[in-house]
Structures are given as C-alpha cells and as structure tokens.
Amino acid sequence: TQKMAELPGLGDERGEGTSGAPALAGPCVADNRLNLDVYPDGCCRFLQLFERRRGDLAQVEFVRLSSNDRLLGATLGILPRLESLKSLVLKGGHARDEFGSCQPGSLTSLPPNFGSLRCLTHLDLSFNRLSTLPSCIPHLPSLRVLLVSHNSLVALPEDFGSLSKLTFFSAMKNQLKDLPQSIGELAALQDLDLSENALEYLPDEVGHLRNCTELDLSGNQLSSIPDSLANLKSLRRLHLHSNLLVTVPASLASLPNLSRLDLQNNCLRAVPPEIQTLPFVRLRGNPLGEAEPSPQADESSAKRLQRLFLASGEDSFTVTSEGCKVHLACGIRFHFPPGAASDPLRIHFRTLAPDPKWVKLRHHDVLLSTVLELRPHGVEFQQEVEIWMPYASPQSLHQREVVVRTFSGHSWSDLRTKVEQKRKSKKHVACCSVLHFSWFLVVSRLVENECKVPAEGTLLFSSVDPNIKVIFPPGVTEETRSVKLQVLPVSAEEVEEITADAGCRASPLLCLSQDCPVDFLRPVRIQLPLPLGVTGLNLDRSRLHLLHGDLQGQTWDDITSQVVLEFTHLYAMFEVTHFSWYWLWYTTKTYIGGIAKKVYERLRMYQVNFIALQRKKDPEQVLLQCVPKHKVDPVLKKLQDRYRGPEPSDMVEMFEGEQFFAAFERGISIDMDRPDCVDGRLSFIFYSHLKNMKEIYVTSPVDRKGQAVKGQVSFYRGAVPESIPEDASRRRRGPDSLWLATLPIKLPRLKSRWGENPGPLNGFSLPPLNLGNAETGYLTQANLLSIARRVGADWQTIGLNLGLSYQQIERIGYNNREDLDKQILDMLFSWAQQNSEDPDCVDKLITAMKESGRQDIADEIETIIELGRQKYRESIRRVGLEQESSTEDSAIAMV
C-alpha cells in the first residue's frame, strides 16, 4: 500500500506538481498519520487535501485536529469517508484566554454517519462542549479507547454498554450525575476514570466489570458504594478520595490484586478493621473516631469545616458552599469559609519555577518562593479565601518586609500580608486573603510606608528610620493622592568597601513615589539624616551633595545647586515638587554621580560561589549549584556524605533573577536536547534564597575503558546587564568574555556494569518495548535501563506504587534473591509489559516515582518525555514551515 508520505504534491488541476509549489501532503503527513492540530489552519489543510487527493487520503489511519479550529464543522462531514481510520483526535485546549487558560473546543456533537467508521479503535474528544454523548459512538464496533474528559456531559446513553471491545474510558471532569445500568456490560473494560463529576450513587452493575484493573471515582458526591465492587477480582487500584463517603464495605479487603485503596478526604467516622489494617489504604482527611454530632450540639461545632489533605500526585479539589480547609503536600494551605462558593467549584493548582521573562522583580526585591497558580482564573468568590504560602527564611534580610505578590495577567501587585512562624517546624508562612485566583508568589521588599495626601496636607515618616520625614503643606494637591516611601539603609562599611575611600559617606537612600503623574502644587519638604559621622557643626558644605536618581537607578544627578539645603545638627532639609530617589553624599570626589551609580548597583548584587560535586556511588551524576557566600559551608557539610568534588569556585557577584549557564568541557558532555539546555549550555536563574541547583548525568565520547576523563565545567553569565559594575563582571578576553568560573570534573575509568548492554544480561532477558507514543513522547528500553540504574533499594516501594501486588513483589524478590540489579529490572519490565498498551502508563510511572520519594527520577522521566514531544512537534513543523509560494497560497484561498 502506498504511504501518505509518498503522495505527489498539490499543483495544477491535472495533479502535476508545479515548480515552486511544494507538496501540501508533506507538511501534514507522517507515514499514514495526519497531524494537523499543530497548525492554526489545520482544518483548511485537511479540506484542501481531501479536495485534491480524495482517493489517496482514504489510506490515512491516524488523524489529529484541533476542535478550536473555525472550519471544524466543514471537516466533520468528511471524516466518516476515511474508511481506514483507526485513531481520531478532536481535542480542544489549543487556544487560550487572556489569563492563559485553555479554551474548550467548539465540538458539541458528531454527525450520525460517524458510526460507519468500522476500523476506529481510538477516539479522543476531550476539552470540548459536549453535553450529551454523540449517539453514533455506541455504534462504533471496534472502539477500544474513548476519552471525553473536560466536557459537560450530564449522563451516558442507555446503550453505552454495546461498546463490547472498550478497554479504556475516561470521562473525568464532566457533570455526570448517574451511570446507566448497561455500563456493567463493558466486559473488556480495564481502566475506568469517572473522577471529578457529580455522581451520587453507583449502579450495582459496576461490579460486573471483572477485567477492570483501575477504577477512579475520586472527586464525586458518593456517600456509599455498592457491595458488588467486591466482585472486581482484577482490580488493582481504587480511587475514592474527595467524596462524601460515610461507610465502605468490608468486602473490599478481599480483593486479591488490590494494591491501592484511596479513601482520603471523605466523611468516614469508622472503617471496617479489615480495611483499616491494609498497608496500602489511605485514610487521611476523615473524621475517624469522632462521634456523630447530636441534634442539641452547638451549631458551630456541627458546621465544622471539612479538612482536605492532598497527596503529592493530586492537582485539584472541590469546594462546596459549606467551605473547607485544604492542605497541600507542599505545605500550602487554603481556608474557604462557608458561602465562599455558591456552587460546587473544582479548583486546580500547580507550582511553577519562576521565569524572569514574566516574574518581574523590582530593584532590591528578593524572591522567597516558587510561583503558585490557582485556576479557574478570574472567578469571584463571595467571601475572601485565605492562602498560606511557605517561604524561604529571610534571616539575612533586615529592615525589610515579606508580602504575597499576585499577577493579574497584565501586571503584578502586592497584597496585604501577615506572616507567622510555625512552632514545631520553625517554617515561615505568609498569609493573604483574596476574592479571585491567579498567580501568587512571596517576596521580600524594602519596607513600604504609605499614606493618603489630602488637600489639607499631612506628614509621612519612615518606620525604618523615623528621622526621615516628608511634610506635605496645605494646598499641596487638589485631589487626594496616594504616596509611598521606601528606605534602603546604607552602612559606612559598605560605602568604604565599594569606593575604597574611607572619606566617603552616604545617607540612607530614600525612594518616593505617588499614584498621580502630576507634580505637586506646592513644594514638599523632605528631611534626611546627615551621613554617619557628619554633623551640622563640622559640615563642609562644599563636600555635601544631594543626588537625584531615576526610578531604575541608572542615572544619578547632582541637584545640590538646584535646591535650597537647610541644616540642623543632625539633618538636612530641602523641598521638591516631584518624587524619585534622593541620596545625600559627603565626599571630596568630583564625579559623584558615577560613584553613586556604582555603589547602588553593587548594593543589589550578591556574593556567590559555584560548586560542582559528583555522587560518590555514581560519579556520572553531577550536582551543580550557585550558593550565596554565607551558605557555602552549611551546604557542603550537608552534602559531604554523598558527594565529593573540588573546592568551591572563587567568589563572583550576581543580581537577583540573573541568568547564567553551565557548560561541560574537555571530553565531558550532557544531553544537548534537554529543555533547559541552550547551545550546549545548561541554563540557570539565580535567586539568592531559592535552590539554584541541578543534578544531571554526564557522558563522554572518550573511551573510558582504558583511562579516566579529566574534564571541567565552566559557568558563564547569560548576558551582562548594562548597569553591572565593570569590576564585578569577571571578564575574560576573547570569545568567553562572560566567563565566571571553572571547576574540574573527573570521570573514572569505566568498569563493566549491567546497565551498558540492553541485550540479554547474565541470563536475564529484557523484552523489547516502548512506552507512550511519538506524539506524547516515548520511553524506550534504553530509557528504562537508565531509570533502573537509579532505583536502588526503593524498588519495592516503587513497585507497589506502580500497582504491583505484594505477592508479585515477594515473588520478584525471591526469584532474584541476592541480585538487586535483577530485582529492579524484573519489577520495572514486568510492569512495563503489563501496561505497554495503557495510554497513561508514562504518567503513572512519574506519579509512582513521586509517591515513592524519588522526585529525581520523576524529573528525569519528565525531561525525556518533554524532549520526545519537542522532537515530534519540531519534525512536523520543520516540514510544515517550508517556504510556500504564492501559487499555493492562492490555491488554499480558493478552497
């Protein structure tokens, strides 16, 4: 059969390719696949292909289209003519609103003749606007996988059980209230996901799904479950968390293959002892042992808020009008008071690494947390919701304040914040109250004093230094305006160290700002303390300079001659009509503006050292970190048992939020296709109070069987900011002008090890397999071997979290006793073989690693998968973005 990749190009009406008009099939087709959801005009391309190559298009077996496409309706009528079609994806979520949230597709139904697709085995209609399941779907005789998640389904049709070959069904995040009795007729069903719906009860017929291995009913409104679930002898994982369960049948304990039973965040006051003693049951977030509230009980105790405890793998929860308290595994907490949400609302959350492209810090700000995103964005609550966010302890930051900052999608603003320290853990937590959800982070900023200035005038002084005052006389403004004051203390030692001049002195740096662009109607009087050691008695006025700086601190102008300076024994006073930075200097230097700029920039920089350590048990695993100077010794002490390496680098200076890179050199390399790798260099962002650390595997093209490899890792600035002091840039001459430091790395002579050969190993045969697919990213056999090398003694915990039974774990341990490597391989490849057809198997592997406390392996898998996705998308786009001629453009426009 001729493959679609061999189709002739679209040309004139005779089908002959014309010069300068490349084939349209090529950009869209990979073998017998049409991947058009990566194009904004994917449906237009499909329609053109159908018009010009109708006969050849019938060979296509896999089609992906975006249901956000405006021409989707015209395309739907043609799809049933693709008689060989095996897989069809019509997903939404390819468009985003102003807050960055995915927009659902426009699909509300399917044409009746879709039932004629006799070969269709995979159908994905997720992220759309379906309120009922299209009537044609139960008539697809070969359908094995059906995904309708993120829609608005309220019910499934009575004939849904006619899908006799269905093995995987996901309807998560819909509005299903009940299930048809025919669901029990899905004899082949192995994986059923009905999470985050509105189910209040289950039919007994669910117990007929004898081949079901995973059943997810979390996030519904179930108060009980039928005893018939005890008939699901193949069931391995049962998810019932975040419901309203008041009882569970004891017969669940008799399920022979069950390895996970999640009952968290329900209303269980008692649990059968057979279930409570199971080692894999999860019961946190239930009122176990508490008595039923009596009718005479105080109303406040009867309405005690439900407490939800979410595990590390969960990313959402439901809030009802009754309110609740929510605890995330990362330490973040929420308090939803009764009435905050009028209707049940599903809240989604995630934590993000701060990206300086959109996390804009102001001068002298210090980032203390990662970014928390809460969705849906923009939803207004009826009452304020409290958020508690843990943050890094700002022990070295004095005369500052901690605030929660939120992003509206356009700009950042600071929220009224209270801070507390937990008694037991000593962890710091910042609390704020909000009426809407978006993005949140915690920063340390200069203390901000604010006041409203009326027409009658007022007085504003600094809480950091009460000697700094701003006096607003009557008539200073016609309309009330808001004024903010911040002070940056500057010590004499800092000024002397930076300027190398013991005679230089400077006052605290004063920043004034207002919410009105209009100058004041009358001069505002400002009082600043004289620089340390200078008094009105010994003052040499020729050495005193008043500097005015712009809000970015880029220029500092001497305005001494432009204002009238008055002096007392301790203070200087002057008048201005507009606000900015103000700074008093006492020095014999003449070019004072340049000196002030240098000092200002150096006050924003941190002295840091780079470390490069290798794991003692696996030298190919390298830890790189940028550490503030005062933290180097504690960090090295914590790592010394597991790592070894050279002494830290010499001290360098960096800005908060500055980008830098690490490059392995002299015979040592890393995977240059990593998402965080730019031109072969590993990208970092320096934040003084967050961990600037990455742990990666390095390789070498040099044959290490005969000799060790002595290489190095060098650190480079991403780009030197224009304002960086020249003597702080640590420049080299030549192409490496951004060089910061270099540390040695040594890879020892290579010993024979089991992970080198993917073939048969000491009698242990590894089956050939790939997990995932080209579109979502593959995990190859080589990837699994690499993962296995890092598992170690955690293999049993990981196996249980993957869904293997205790009996299987014990059998693997016995069959490969005294050989840890074979135990790990047997466990991992046994699971992989059993789940190779599961479309979510890679996600389950990542979740299992996180739940087993192996975030390092989970990160590696996610990196491999993301790299696969990128390569796949780029391979499609690379062909699709070939230069198109005007001839082809006009041909497309005519369709």
PDB file of C-alpha atoms in Angstrom, residues 720-863:
ATOM      1  CA  VAL A 720      25.914  41.179  31.367  1.00  0.00           C
ATOM      2  CA  PRO A 721      23.323  43.819  32.318  1.00  0.00           C
ATOM      3  CA  GLU A 722      24.180  47.306  31.121  1.00  0.00           C
ATOM      4  CA  SER A 723      24.333  48.584  34.672  1.00  0.00           C
ATOM      5  CA  ILE A 724      26.710  45.975  36.107  1.00  0.00           C
ATOM      6  CA  PRO A 725      29.877  47.486  37.581  1.00  0.00           C
ATOM      7  CA  GLU A 726      32.891  46.803  35.364  1.00  0.00           C
ATOM      8  CA  ASP A 727      34.954  45.273  38.164  1.00  0.00           C
ATOM      9  CA  ALA A 728      32.148  42.843  39.060  1.00  0.00           C
ATOM     10  CA  SER A 729      31.743  41.298  35.596  1.00  0.00           C
ATOM     11  CA  ARG A 730      34.810  38.992  35.901  1.00  0.00           C
ATOM     12  CA  ARG A 731      35.503  39.330  32.194  1.00  0.00           C
ATOM     13  CA  ARG A 732      37.950  37.316  30.120  1.00  0.00           C
ATOM     14  CA  ARG A 733      39.344  38.463  26.864  1.00  0.00           C
ATOM     15  CA  GLY A 734      38.236  36.730  23.694  1.00  0.00           C
ATOM     16  CA  PRO A 735      35.060  34.727  22.971  1.00  0.00           C
ATOM     17  CA  ASP A 736      34.451  33.766  26.616  1.00  0.00           C
ATOM     18  CA  SER A 737      34.006  37.328  27.853  1.00  0.00           C
ATOM     19  CA  LEU A 738      31.073  36.251  30.043  1.00  0.00           C
ATOM     20  CA  TRP A 739      33.080  33.592  31.904  1.00  0.00           C
ATOM     21  CA  LEU A 740      32.585  33.416  35.662  1.00  0.00           C
ATOM     22  CA  ALA A 741      34.379  30.327  36.971  1.00  0.00           C
ATOM     23  CA  THR A 742      35.690  26.850  36.068  1.00  0.00           C
ATOM     24  CA  LEU A 743      35.767  23.698  38.215  1.00  0.00           C
ATOM     25  CA  PRO A 744      37.350  20.299  37.391  1.00  0.00           C
ATOM     26  CA  ILE A 745      35.253  17.163  36.776  1.00  0.00           C
ATOM     27  CA  LYS A 746      36.783  13.693  36.593  1.00  0.00           C
ATOM     28  CA  LEU A 747      35.041  10.597  35.228  1.00  0.00           C
ATOM     29  CA  PRO A 748      36.871   7.490  36.462  1.00  0.00           C
ATOM     30  CA  ARG A 749      37.933   4.596  34.317  1.00  0.00           C
ATOM     31  CA  LEU A 750      34.866   2.665  33.255  1.00  0.00           C
ATOM     32  CA  LYS A 751      34.110  -0.639  34.899  1.00  0.00           C
ATOM     33  CA  SER A 752      31.871  -3.324  33.421  1.00  0.00           C
ATOM     34  CA  ARG A 753      28.304  -2.816  34.597  1.00  0.00           C
ATOM     35  CA  TRP A 754      24.930  -4.300  33.851  1.00  0.00           C
ATOM     36  CA  GLY A 755      23.376  -1.092  32.515  1.00  0.00           C
ATOM     37  CA  GLU A 756      25.690  -0.888  29.473  1.00  0.00           C
ATOM     38  CA  ASN A 757      24.132  -3.651  27.416  1.00  0.00           C
ATOM     39  CA  PRO A 758      20.409  -3.580  26.632  1.00  0.00           C
ATOM     40  CA  GLY A 759      20.500  -7.167  25.407  1.00  0.00           C
ATOM     41  CA  PRO A 760      20.374 -10.413  27.425  1.00  0.00           C
ATOM     42  CA  LEU A 761      22.194  -9.985  30.724  1.00  0.00           C
ATOM     43  CA  ASN A 762      23.628 -12.849  32.689  1.00  0.00           C
ATOM     44  CA  GLY A 763      20.688 -14.982  31.677  1.00  0.00           C
ATOM     45  CA  PHE A 764      18.189 -12.149  32.245  1.00  0.00           C
ATOM     46  CA  SER A 765      16.354 -11.346  29.005  1.00  0.00           C
ATOM     47  CA  LEU A 766      14.821  -7.870  28.564  1.00  0.00           C
ATOM     48  CA  PRO A 767      11.764  -7.775  26.267  1.00  0.00           C
ATOM     49  CA  PRO A 768      11.835  -5.123  23.507  1.00  0.00           C
ATOM     50  CA  LEU A 769       9.207  -2.472  24.214  1.00  0.00           C
ATOM     51  CA  ASN A 770       8.404   1.246  24.072  1.00  0.00           C
ATOM     52  CA  LEU A 771       6.046   3.068  26.414  1.00  0.00           C
ATOM     53  CA  GLY A 772       3.999   6.015  25.134  1.00  0.00           C
ATOM     54  CA  ASN A 773       3.911   7.120  21.524  1.00  0.00           C
ATOM     55  CA  ALA A 774       5.617   9.513  19.126  1.00  0.00           C
ATOM     56  CA  GLU A 775       3.159  12.315  19.880  1.00  0.00           C
ATOM     57  CA  THR A 776       3.320  12.233  23.672  1.00  0.00           C
ATOM     58  CA  GLY A 777       6.928  11.051  23.848  1.00  0.00           C
ATOM     59  CA  TYR A 778       8.468   7.577  24.074  1.00  0.00           C
ATOM     60  CA  LEU A 779      10.188   5.827  26.944  1.00  0.00           C
ATOM     61  CA  THR A 780      12.451   3.370  25.152  1.00  0.00           C
ATOM     62  CA  GLN A 781      14.090   0.247  26.512  1.00  0.00           C
ATOM     63  CA  ALA A 782      17.314   2.242  26.887  1.00  0.00           C
ATOM     64  CA  ASN A 783      15.431   4.881  28.889  1.00  0.00           C
ATOM     65  CA  LEU A 784      14.020   2.215  31.208  1.00  0.00           C
ATOM     66  CA  LEU A 785      17.500   0.790  31.739  1.00  0.00           C
ATOM     67  CA  SER A 786      18.784   4.249  32.634  1.00  0.00           C
ATOM     68  CA  ILE A 787      15.901   4.652  35.092  1.00  0.00           C
ATOM     69  CA  ALA A 788      16.552   1.208  36.585  1.00  0.00           C
ATOM     70  CA  ARG A 789      20.152   2.169  37.364  1.00  0.00           C
ATOM     71  CA  ARG A 790      18.928   4.881  39.717  1.00  0.00           C
ATOM     72  CA  VAL A 791      16.170   2.979  41.560  1.00  0.00           C
ATOM     73  CA  GLY A 792      18.281   1.157  44.147  1.00  0.00           C
ATOM     74  CA  ALA A 793      16.699  -0.102  47.363  1.00  0.00           C
ATOM     75  CA  ASP A 794      13.450   1.777  46.702  1.00  0.00           C
ATOM     76  CA  TRP A 795      12.353  -0.772  44.091  1.00  0.00           C
ATOM     77  CA  GLN A 796       9.726  -2.444  46.302  1.00  0.00           C
ATOM     78  CA  THR A 797       8.043   0.843  47.234  1.00  0.00           C
ATOM     79  CA  ILE A 798       8.072   1.948  43.600  1.00  0.00           C
ATOM     80  CA  GLY A 799       6.637  -1.400  42.503  1.00  0.00           C
ATOM     81  CA  LEU A 800       3.743  -1.120  44.951  1.00  0.00           C
ATOM     82  CA  ASN A 801       3.015   2.435  43.851  1.00  0.00           C
ATOM     83  CA  LEU A 802       3.030   1.200  40.247  1.00  0.00           C
ATOM     84  CA  GLY A 803       0.221  -1.185  41.144  1.00  0.00           C
ATOM     85  CA  LEU A 804       2.106  -4.474  41.514  1.00  0.00           C
ATOM     86  CA  SER A 805       0.645  -6.661  44.232  1.00  0.00           C
ATOM     87  CA  TYR A 806       2.519  -7.691  47.363  1.00  0.00           C
ATOM     88  CA  GLN A 807       2.589 -11.246  46.053  1.00  0.00           C
ATOM     89  CA  GLN A 808       4.264 -10.111  42.825  1.00  0.00           C
ATOM     90  CA  ILE A 809       6.855  -8.070  44.738  1.00  0.00           C
ATOM     91  CA  GLU A 810       7.671 -11.010  47.001  1.00  0.00           C
ATOM     92  CA  ARG A 811       7.941 -13.369  44.022  1.00  0.00           C
ATOM     93  CA  ILE A 812      10.320 -10.999  42.181  1.00  0.00           C
ATOM     94  CA  GLY A 813      12.450 -10.689  45.307  1.00  0.00           C
ATOM     95  CA  TYR A 814      12.589 -14.453  45.789  1.00  0.00           C
ATOM     96  CA  ASN A 815      13.292 -15.307  42.136  1.00  0.00           C
ATOM     97  CA  ASN A 816      16.193 -12.842  42.012  1.00  0.00           C
ATOM     98  CA  ARG A 817      17.414 -13.121  45.588  1.00  0.00           C
ATOM     99  CA  GLU A 818      20.882 -11.767  46.292  1.00  0.00           C
ATOM    100  CA  ASP A 819      20.855  -9.809  42.999  1.00  0.00           C
ATOM    101  CA  LEU A 820      19.440  -6.304  43.448  1.00  0.00           C
ATOM    102  CA  ASP A 821      20.011  -5.359  39.799  1.00  0.00           C
ATOM    103  CA  LYS A 822      17.837  -8.229  38.549  1.00  0.00           C
ATOM    104  CA  GLN A 823      15.142  -7.484  41.123  1.00  0.00           C
ATOM    105  CA  ILE A 824      14.891  -3.914  39.843  1.00  0.00           C
ATOM    106  CA  LEU A 825      14.881  -4.976  36.183  1.00  0.00           C
ATOM    107  CA  ASP A 826      12.293  -7.701  36.755  1.00  0.00           C
ATOM    108  CA  MET A 827       9.983  -5.324  38.625  1.00  0.00           C
ATOM    109  CA  LEU A 828      10.265  -2.470  36.132  1.00  0.00           C
ATOM    110  CA  PHE A 829       9.995  -4.534  32.940  1.00  0.00           C
ATOM    111  CA  SER A 830       7.198  -6.721  34.349  1.00  0.00           C
ATOM    112  CA  TRP A 831       5.166  -3.596  34.981  1.00  0.00           C
ATOM    113  CA  ALA A 832       6.111  -2.146  31.584  1.00  0.00           C
ATOM    114  CA  GLN A 833       4.956  -5.274  29.749  1.00  0.00           C
ATOM    115  CA  GLN A 834       1.639  -5.311  31.590  1.00  0.00           C
ATOM    116  CA  ASN A 835       0.963  -1.637  30.876  1.00  0.00           C
ATOM    117  CA  SER A 836       2.548  -1.055  27.464  1.00  0.00           C
ATOM    118  CA  GLU A 837      -0.900  -0.580  25.874  1.00  0.00           C
ATOM    119  CA  ASP A 838      -2.102   1.835  28.564  1.00  0.00           C
ATOM    120  CA  PRO A 839      -2.103   5.389  27.112  1.00  0.00           C
ATOM    121  CA  ASP A 840      -1.434   6.820  30.604  1.00  0.00           C
ATOM    122  CA  CYS A 841       1.339   4.420  31.590  1.00  0.00           C
ATOM    123  CA  VAL A 842       4.122   7.021  31.493  1.00  0.00           C
ATOM    124  CA  ASP A 843       2.118   9.422  33.686  1.00  0.00           C
ATOM    125  CA  LYS A 844       1.548   6.577  36.148  1.00  0.00           C
ATOM    126  CA  LEU A 845       5.278   5.857  36.228  1.00  0.00           C
ATOM    127  CA  ILE A 846       6.033   9.514  37.005  1.00  0.00           C
ATOM    128  CA  THR A 847       3.374   9.594  39.752  1.00  0.00           C
ATOM    129  CA  ALA A 848       4.721   6.377  41.286  1.00  0.00           C
ATOM    130  CA  MET A 849       8.226   7.827  41.440  1.00  0.00           C
ATOM    131  CA  LYS A 850       6.964  10.990  43.171  1.00  0.00           C
ATOM    132  CA  GLU A 851       4.894   8.987  45.651  1.00  0.00           C
ATOM    133  CA  SER A 852       7.969   6.869  46.410  1.00  0.00           C
ATOM    134  CA  GLY A 853      10.004   9.936  47.249  1.00  0.00           C
ATOM    135  CA  ARG A 854      12.063   9.738  44.059  1.00  0.00           C
ATOM    136  CA  GLN A 855      11.427  13.184  42.609  1.00  0.00           C
ATOM    137  CA  ASP A 856      14.844  12.979  40.918  1.00  0.00           C
ATOM    138  CA  ILE A 857      13.767  10.041  38.752  1.00  0.00           C
ATOM    139  CA  ALA A 858      10.364  11.639  38.088  1.00  0.00           C
ATOM    140  CA  ASP A 859      12.146  14.773  36.845  1.00  0.00           C
ATOM    141  CA  GLU A 860      14.361  12.693  34.553  1.00  0.00           C
ATOM    142  CA  ILE A 861      11.348  10.899  33.039  1.00  0.00           C
ATOM    143  CA  GLU A 862       9.502  14.185  32.506  1.00  0.00           C
ATOM    144  CA  THR A 863      12.590  15.603  30.791  1.00  0.00           C
TER     145      THR A 863
END
